[in-house]
Amino acid sequence: MIVPQLSTETLVQRLRYPQGKIRVVIDTDTYNEIDDQFAVIYALQSPERMQVEAFYAAPFHNELSDGPLDGMEKSFDELHRIMKVLGREGEVPIYRGSGMYLTGTNMPVESEAAHDLVERAMQAEDDDPLYVVAIGAITNVASAILLEPRIIEKIVVVWLGGHGLHWPDTREFNLFQDLKASRVVLNSGVPLVLIPCMGVASHLLTSLSEIRDYVKDKGPVGNYLYETYRRCHDDHFGYTRAIWDIATIGYLNHESMTQSALISSPALSDEFRWSVDPNRHLIRYVWNVRRDVIFQDLFRRLGEG
């Protein structure tokens, strides 16, 4: 793969906090957890800030799926379910993503999602990049870069992946599922906003009581999110759960919701540990999320529209 090399000046410019309304696609393993549903709805309820142009179903494999293909299909179906609950069926195209993980760092997995991302990105104006919000395994995004490396000049990737750089390892679900795809994205030089899970997005905890008070009464979508949360655990006594994925939407909605810095892109070892090389290209690393501000914004938006 021959990837265009963006200058440091270009990376710094692309990694500035975006001004005005932005174009967004969301790559999500929506059926895997309960946080994707919150993030998808949060994005759709932020129309003054982002125009959601497409959804991509991402693969996943855990106790909720028989394999990455099954996980992707279940996520595809869940995206349709969300749009139906919102009464917005057919408003945003939904594409199937990869049914497998990368088998090599030069071997893309072709899918509707990867091809749509390439096409949509290449249509972007130089001063209006497409923001790719990735909240699952990064397979679809990596495949699109491998299929057409020039898209790194046209996109900014905002990825919830890995753990904090200070964490003893980075065996986080999104990153861990597809080591090769994670390396493709981290090594490609694409403008990347990396939001870690443990140590950063892990602060986005909420409880059934809070969801009951501020979400349940927000019409069909509020009931859907409340029931989704209620079913996620058998005993909610003293229990809280991280709604990780809303960190990406919070980051894009307002600069005050997160704190970040430009750092050299970390390298990823076979043992799923970070290492730092100051000679590598720059990325934006989010090192803190303002938990209360993000949830307040989400709860308010659920009552709009």
XYZ file of C-alpha atoms in Angstrom:
305
model
C 0.000 0.000 0.000
C 1.427 3.367 -1.066
C -0.195 5.974 1.161
C -0.050 9.717 0.536
C 2.013 11.439 3.198
C 0.249 14.384 4.754
C 2.530 17.154 5.927
C 2.692 17.993 9.607
C 1.082 21.335 8.800
C -1.829 19.608 7.074
C -2.300 17.155 9.943
C -2.316 19.963 12.497
C -4.929 21.809 10.459
C -7.132 18.730 9.989
C -6.897 17.813 13.659
C -8.130 21.182 14.857
C -11.572 21.134 16.410
C -14.021 21.399 13.494
C -16.021 24.598 13.085
C -19.555 24.749 11.762
C -21.677 21.840 10.581
C -19.784 18.713 9.528
C -20.509 15.713 7.320
C -20.438 12.416 9.221
C -20.637 8.679 8.585
C -20.890 6.270 11.517
C -19.267 2.829 11.543
C -20.852 0.824 14.354
C -21.215 -2.685 15.781
C -24.644 -1.623 16.964
C -25.863 -4.960 18.346
C -22.732 -5.716 20.348
C -23.432 -3.534 23.383
C -25.890 -0.861 24.463
C -23.671 2.202 23.996
C -23.787 2.202 20.179
C -27.549 2.755 20.284
C -27.082 5.800 22.487
C -24.335 7.172 20.229
C -26.308 6.668 17.006
C -29.357 8.437 18.445
C -27.182 11.191 19.993
C -25.697 11.905 16.550
C -29.082 11.938 14.827
C -30.387 14.335 17.495
C -27.546 16.802 16.767
C -28.649 18.137 13.361
C -27.250 21.643 13.819
C -23.793 20.155 14.352
C -23.615 17.161 12.033
C -25.201 15.802 8.889
C -25.231 12.014 9.222
C -24.802 10.740 5.654
C -24.525 6.967 6.134
C -24.290 4.146 8.642
C -21.908 1.199 8.242
C -22.506 -2.059 10.099
C -19.252 -3.290 11.654
C -18.347 -6.899 12.449
C -18.097 -8.217 15.980
C -17.782 -11.580 17.676
C -18.721 -12.287 21.273
C -21.485 -14.103 23.141
C -24.083 -12.128 21.160
C -22.954 -13.396 17.751
C -21.832 -16.593 16.065
C -18.959 -14.790 14.358
C -18.035 -11.456 12.762
C -20.424 -11.946 9.832
C -23.354 -12.692 12.149
C -22.382 -9.739 14.335
C -22.317 -7.436 11.331
C -25.735 -8.640 10.146
C -27.231 -8.175 13.616
C -25.778 -4.673 13.746
C -27.238 -3.950 10.307
C -30.663 -5.040 11.567
C -30.299 -3.004 14.778
C -29.564 0.151 12.778
C -32.794 -0.358 10.863
C -34.609 -0.910 14.164
C -33.297 2.381 15.561
C -34.389 4.321 12.491
C -37.844 2.759 12.756
C -38.130 3.743 16.427
C -37.171 7.302 15.465
C -39.737 7.325 12.673
C -36.950 8.053 10.178
C -36.784 4.856 8.126
C -35.013 5.346 4.808
C -33.688 8.771 5.762
C -30.045 7.674 6.105
C -28.595 4.819 4.005
C -27.359 1.790 5.950
C -24.641 -0.412 4.448
C -23.405 -3.871 5.321
C -19.776 -3.950 6.329
C -17.158 -6.651 6.467
C -18.105 -10.183 7.449
C -14.533 -10.998 8.505
C -11.446 -9.317 9.914
C -8.340 -8.401 7.922
C -6.049 -11.326 7.178
C -3.133 -9.052 6.300
C -2.212 -5.380 6.523
C -2.305 -5.124 2.725
C -5.467 -7.179 2.253
C -8.730 -5.186 2.401
C -12.062 -6.860 2.967
C -14.437 -5.598 0.307
C -17.924 -4.617 1.441
C -20.721 -2.200 0.665
C -19.539 -0.052 3.572
C -15.898 0.119 2.488
C -16.800 1.003 -1.079
C -19.336 3.629 -0.015
C -16.761 5.214 2.279
C -14.263 5.421 -0.581
C -16.816 6.951 -2.939
C -18.190 9.388 -0.371
C -14.734 10.444 0.815
C -13.373 11.073 -2.669
C -16.266 13.445 -3.332
C -15.305 15.604 -0.340
C -13.924 19.076 -0.933
C -10.424 19.698 0.367
C -11.735 22.185 2.935
C -14.703 20.030 3.982
C -13.427 16.600 5.098
C -15.766 13.710 5.828
C -15.739 12.748 9.522
C -15.715 8.982 10.035
C -17.021 8.118 13.504
C -15.847 4.576 14.252
C -17.271 2.894 17.354
C -16.460 -0.743 16.635
C -13.704 -2.841 15.133
C -11.978 -0.606 12.595
C -12.110 -3.203 9.782
C -14.364 -1.272 7.397
C -12.340 1.922 7.685
C -9.005 0.143 7.272
C -10.348 -1.705 4.234
C -11.454 1.570 2.644
C -7.962 3.037 3.176
C -6.393 -0.047 1.611
C -8.800 0.074 -1.334
C -8.094 3.767 -1.993
C -5.247 5.239 0.071
C -5.967 8.754 -1.225
C -8.972 8.988 1.083
C -6.647 9.926 3.938
C -6.512 13.340 2.269
C -10.307 13.588 2.480
C -11.341 12.216 5.888
C -10.875 12.591 9.631
C -11.361 9.408 11.657
C -12.751 9.690 15.199
C -12.246 6.257 16.753
C -13.201 4.885 20.139
C -10.479 2.271 20.391
C -7.850 0.888 22.731
C -7.176 1.939 26.317
C -5.353 4.965 27.680
C -1.650 5.219 26.906
C -0.962 4.828 30.626
C -2.903 1.544 30.781
C -0.835 -1.665 31.180
C -2.248 -3.091 27.942
C -4.652 -2.084 25.200
C -6.732 -5.252 24.916
C -9.905 -3.294 24.330
C -12.730 -4.961 22.392
C -12.768 -2.692 19.329
C -8.993 -2.732 18.886
C -8.433 -6.317 20.022
C -10.805 -7.854 17.478
C -8.773 -6.765 14.461
C -5.121 -6.090 15.247
C -4.221 -5.777 11.565
C -6.931 -3.214 10.819
C -5.970 -1.251 13.935
C -2.377 -1.109 12.724
C -3.433 -0.031 9.228
C -5.287 2.970 10.640
C -2.635 3.886 13.222
C 0.178 3.600 10.659
C -1.544 5.136 7.637
C -1.115 8.776 8.572
C -4.852 9.429 8.306
C -5.971 12.365 10.477
C -7.084 10.462 13.573
C -8.797 11.442 16.803
C -8.209 8.550 19.205
C -10.551 8.259 22.183
C -9.423 5.481 24.550
C -11.811 3.351 26.576
C -10.300 2.520 29.982
C -8.935 5.651 31.574
C -10.957 8.059 29.418
C -14.383 7.006 28.042
C -14.732 4.737 31.097
C -15.797 7.873 33.011
C -19.078 7.929 31.069
C -20.964 5.923 33.689
C -24.701 6.063 34.214
C -27.316 4.107 36.158
C -30.799 2.763 35.556
C -32.146 5.398 37.945
C -30.641 8.203 35.885
C -31.878 6.698 32.607
C -35.341 6.319 34.170
C -35.385 9.967 35.286
C -33.991 11.650 32.184
C -34.511 9.266 29.253
C -37.541 7.030 29.748
C -40.152 9.766 29.244
C -38.667 11.049 25.969
C -41.195 9.339 23.718
C -40.608 6.086 21.791
C -36.858 6.676 21.529
C -36.614 7.250 25.284
C -38.500 4.050 26.014
C -36.286 2.162 23.565
C -33.095 3.378 25.245
C -34.516 2.775 28.727
C -35.487 -0.803 27.900
C -32.122 -1.367 26.218
C -30.357 -0.259 29.390
C -32.720 -2.119 31.723
C -32.116 -5.431 29.956
C -28.328 -5.092 30.014
C -27.979 -6.317 33.611
C -29.951 -8.537 35.980
C -29.455 -6.590 39.219
C -29.236 -2.789 38.990
C -28.715 -2.268 42.733
C -25.683 0.033 43.022
C -24.851 -0.742 39.367
C -23.509 1.663 36.757
C -22.463 1.035 33.176
C -20.180 2.977 30.856
C -21.879 4.307 27.725
C -18.501 4.505 26.002
C -19.444 5.392 22.448
C -21.127 8.711 23.177
C -17.619 10.089 23.781
C -17.167 10.361 20.005
C -20.349 12.393 19.517
C -19.617 14.524 22.556
C -16.181 15.308 21.120
C -17.728 16.481 17.850
C -20.643 18.352 19.413
C -18.636 20.835 21.435
C -14.980 21.492 22.118
C -15.668 21.951 25.839
C -16.848 18.350 26.296
C -13.394 16.779 26.056
C -9.731 17.612 26.575
C -7.117 16.479 24.093
C -3.614 17.000 22.767
C -1.602 16.369 19.626
C 0.794 13.452 20.103
C 2.791 11.079 17.925
C 0.677 8.151 16.789
C 1.403 5.237 19.139
C 2.683 1.965 17.727
C 0.849 -1.253 18.536
C 2.723 -4.419 19.526
C 1.690 -8.038 18.950
C 1.051 -8.212 22.714
C -1.467 -5.348 22.485
C 0.674 -2.759 24.191
C 1.332 0.818 23.191
C 4.786 2.159 22.457
C 5.653 5.748 21.652
C 7.930 6.921 18.855
C 8.233 10.732 18.612
C 9.179 10.431 14.940
C 5.752 9.104 13.938
C 3.002 11.307 12.500
C 0.631 13.313 14.693
C -2.804 12.291 15.893
C -5.187 13.940 18.354
C -5.406 12.006 21.617
C -8.384 12.628 23.900
C -7.185 12.280 27.485
C -10.326 13.382 29.331
C -14.094 13.473 28.825
C -16.381 15.740 30.841
C -18.886 13.166 31.929
C -21.647 15.426 33.258
C -21.560 17.861 30.339
C -21.844 15.049 27.775
C -24.759 13.331 29.523
C -26.553 16.665 30.054
C -26.235 17.391 26.325
C -27.492 13.916 25.413
C -30.464 14.067 27.792
C -31.524 17.500 26.522
C -31.342 16.424 22.898
C -33.519 13.367 23.488
C -36.386 15.726 24.277
C -35.975 17.655 21.015
C -37.371 16.966 17.602
